Coordinates of C-alpha atoms in Angstrom, one line a residue:
X108 CA -29.2 9.6 -20.4
X109 CA -29.8 12.6 -23.0
X110 CA -28.8 14.9 -25.4
X111 CA -31.7 16.9 -27.5
X112 CA -35.1 14.2 -28.7
X113 CA -33.4 11.3 -27.1
X114 CA -33.5 9.4 -23.6
X115 CA -32.3 5.5 -22.8
X116 CA -32.5 4.3 -19.6
X117 CA -31.1 1.3 -17.6
X118 CA -33.8 1.4 -14.7
X119 CA -35.1 -2.5 -15.3
X120 CA -31.7 -3.3 -15.1
X121 CA -31.9 -1.3 -11.5
X122 CA -29.3 -2.3 -8.7
X123 CA -30.3 -2.7 -5.5
X124 CA -27.9 -1.8 -2.1
X125 CA -24.7 -0.4 -4.2
X126 CA -22.5 2.0 -3.3
X127 CA -20.8 1.3 -6.7
X128 CA -22.7 0.4 -9.3
X129 CA -20.8 -1.6 -12.2
X130 CA -23.2 -1.0 -15.2
X131 CA -21.6 -1.2 -18.8
X132 CA -23.7 0.7 -20.9
X133 CA -23.4 1.5 -24.3
X134 CA -25.8 4.0 -25.7
X135 CA -25.8 5.5 -29.4
X136 CA -27.4 7.9 -30.4
X137 CA -28.2 10.5 -33.5
X138 CA -27.3 13.9 -33.3
X139 CA -27.3 17.1 -35.1
X140 CA -24.2 19.2 -34.6
X141 CA -24.4 22.1 -34.5
X142 CA -27.4 22.1 -32.5
X143 CA -27.5 20.1 -30.4
X144 CA -24.5 19.8 -28.3
X145 CA -25.1 18.8 -24.1
X146 CA -25.0 15.6 -23.3
X147 CA -26.4 14.8 -19.5
X148 CA -26.0 11.5 -17.6
X149 CA -27.1 11.9 -14.3
X150 CA -27.7 8.6 -12.0
X151 CA -30.7 7.4 -9.7
X152 CA -31.8 6.1 -7.1
X153 CA -34.8 4.2 -8.2
X154 CA -38.0 4.5 -6.2
X155 CA -40.5 1.3 -5.9
X156 CA -43.0 3.9 -4.3
X157 CA -42.1 7.7 -5.0
X158 CA -40.6 9.0 -7.7
X159 CA -36.4 8.5 -8.4
X160 CA -34.5 10.7 -7.0
X161 CA -31.0 11.9 -8.1
X162 CA -28.3 10.8 -7.5
X163 CA -26.0 13.2 -9.7
X164 CA -25.6 13.8 -13.0
X165 CA -22.9 15.0 -15.3
X166 CA -22.5 17.0 -18.9
X167 CA -20.6 17.4 -21.8
X168 CA -21.0 19.7 -24.6
X169 CA -20.1 16.8 -27.5
X170 CA -19.2 20.3 -30.1
X171 CA -16.0 20.1 -27.5
X172 CA -14.8 17.5 -28.2
X173 CA -15.9 16.4 -31.8
X174 CA -15.3 19.9 -33.5
X175 CA -11.5 19.1 -32.1
X176 CA -8.5 18.3 -34.0
X177 CA -7.1 16.5 -31.1
X178 CA -9.9 14.6 -29.5
X179 CA -10.2 13.5 -33.4
X180 CA -6.3 12.3 -33.5
X181 CA -6.9 9.4 -30.8
X182 CA -7.3 6.4 -31.4
X183 CA -9.1 4.9 -28.5
X184 CA -10.9 8.5 -26.6
X185 CA -9.9 8.3 -23.2
X186 CA -12.1 6.9 -19.8
X187 CA -12.9 10.2 -18.5
X188 CA -13.9 9.9 -14.9
X189 CA -16.3 12.9 -13.8
X190 CA -18.3 14.9 -11.1
X191 CA -21.6 13.9 -10.4
X192 CA -23.4 16.9 -9.1
X193 CA -26.8 18.1 -7.9
X194 CA -28.3 21.9 -7.7
X195 CA -28.8 21.1 -4.5
X196 CA -24.9 20.6 -3.2
X197 CA -21.4 21.8 -4.3
X198 CA -20.1 19.2 -3.4
X199 CA -20.3 16.4 -5.6
X200 CA -22.0 13.3 -5.4
X201 CA -19.6 11.0 -6.2
X202 CA -17.9 10.2 -10.0
X203 CA -18.9 8.0 -13.2
X204 CA -16.0 6.7 -14.8
X205 CA -17.0 6.6 -18.7
X206 CA -15.8 7.7 -22.6
X207 CA -17.6 9.3 -25.0
X208 CA -16.7 8.5 -28.7
X209 CA -18.9 10.6 -32.0
X210 CA -18.2 9.8 -35.4
X211 CA -19.9 11.6 -38.6
X212 CA -23.2 10.0 -40.2
X213 CA -21.8 10.8 -43.7
X214 CA -17.8 10.2 -43.0
X215 CA -17.3 8.0 -45.7
X216 CA -19.5 10.5 -48.0
X217 CA -16.0 12.6 -48.6
X218 CA -12.9 11.3 -49.2
X219 CA -11.0 13.7 -48.0
X220 CA -12.2 13.5 -44.9
X221 CA -9.8 11.0 -42.6
X222 CA -12.6 9.0 -41.8
X223 CA -13.4 5.3 -41.7
X224 CA -16.9 5.3 -44.9
X225 CA -18.7 3.9 -41.6
X226 CA -17.8 3.9 -37.7
X227 CA -16.6 1.4 -36.7
X228 CA -18.8 -1.5 -34.2
X229 CA -19.6 -0.5 -30.5
X230 CA -17.0 -1.3 -27.7
X231 CA -18.7 -4.7 -26.3
X232 CA -17.7 -4.0 -23.0
X233 CA -19.4 -6.3 -20.0
X234 CA -18.4 -7.7 -16.5
X235 CA -15.9 -9.4 -16.0
X236 CA -15.9 -13.1 -14.9
X237 CA -15.3 -14.2 -12.0
X238 CA -12.3 -16.0 -10.9
X239 CA -10.9 -18.0 -8.1
X240 CA -8.1 -16.2 -6.1
X241 CA -6.4 -16.9 -3.4
X242 CA -5.2 -14.4 -0.4
X243 CA -2.4 -15.4 0.9
X244 CA -0.9 -13.0 4.0
X245 CA 2.0 -13.5 6.0
X246 CA 2.6 -12.5 9.7
X247 CA 6.5 -12.7 10.2
X248 CA 7.5 -10.5 13.0
X249 CA 6.5 -8.0 15.6
X250 CA 8.9 -6.0 17.5
X251 CA 8.5 -2.5 20.1
X252 CA 5.6 -4.7 21.3
X253 CA 5.5 -3.3 25.0
X254 CA 5.2 -5.4 27.1
X255 CA 2.2 -6.4 29.1
X256 CA 2.8 -9.1 31.5
X257 CA 4.7 -6.3 34.6
X258 CA 5.8 -9.6 37.1
X259 CA 8.1 -11.1 34.0
X260 CA 7.9 -8.2 31.0
X261 CA 7.1 -10.7 28.7
X262 CA 4.2 -11.4 26.5
X263 CA 3.1 -14.7 25.1
X264 CA 2.1 -13.3 21.0
X265 CA -0.2 -14.5 18.4
X266 CA -1.8 -12.3 15.7
X267 CA -5.6 -12.4 14.5
X268 CA -5.7 -11.7 11.0
X269 CA -10.0 -11.0 10.0
X270 CA -10.7 -10.9 6.4
X271 CA -13.6 -9.3 4.5
X272 CA -16.4 -10.8 5.6
X273 CA -15.5 -13.8 6.6
X274 CA -17.2 -14.4 10.4
X275 CA -14.2 -16.7 11.6
X276 CA -10.6 -15.3 11.9
X277 CA -7.2 -17.2 11.7
X278 CA -4.6 -17.1 13.2
X279 CA -0.9 -18.0 14.0
X280 CA 0.8 -20.1 16.8
X281 CA 1.7 -18.5 20.1
X282 CA 4.9 -17.0 20.5
X283 CA 5.9 -18.1 24.3
X284 CA 7.6 -15.5 26.3
X285 CA 8.9 -13.3 24.2
X286 CA 11.2 -10.7 25.2
X287 CA 11.4 -7.2 23.9
X288 CA 8.2 -7.3 21.6
X289 CA 10.4 -9.2 19.8
X290 CA 7.7 -12.5 18.2
X291 CA 8.3 -14.9 14.9
X292 CA 5.9 -16.0 13.6
X293 CA 6.6 -16.9 9.8
X294 CA 2.5 -17.6 9.5
X295 CA 0.5 -17.9 6.0
X296 CA -3.1 -17.1 6.2
X297 CA -5.0 -18.7 3.5
X298 CA -8.7 -17.5 1.8
X299 CA -9.8 -19.1 -0.9
X300 CA -12.8 -17.3 -3.0
X301 CA -13.7 -16.1 -6.6
X302 CA -13.5 -11.8 -7.8
X303 CA -15.9 -10.5 -10.8
X304 CA -19.6 -10.5 -11.5

């Protein structure tokens, strides 16, 4: 993250082997406006032996927001989905979810401003806590399945269900001698696991 002379990096907290990174980072900086107007957020690929590679970056004009009455009228600033771009491609290299809050450093010096005397405390953002979940998949019935036994025009059907990286799929019971591709199972496959960080 950079703006004027401000620079911040999360390189020491880099994530390995991810394509959808959840950063949960908050940056606070001071800037003079008008003046230092461009905030740049860059997402990098950390390399151990060579210089880090730019995945993509996005820039925001701070003056477009800070001097916009409609933006200030929002009590909670909207989350923005910003395209990550590189100079080498016209195609976005991904998207970054973020929001920006800005407050005058001396807002309390003018009571007519309508702004709080001090900026509110920064939002504490954190990854969601890990929670136990149960996933249930109900296999109910099939219709219009073509027969694979041409002699009897019937199938002995069962369904096999796999989920994520589970090594062994689950399967229903077998519906013997199904005619017209219609089989009834009413079978429930269940996986237990954790969701979150």
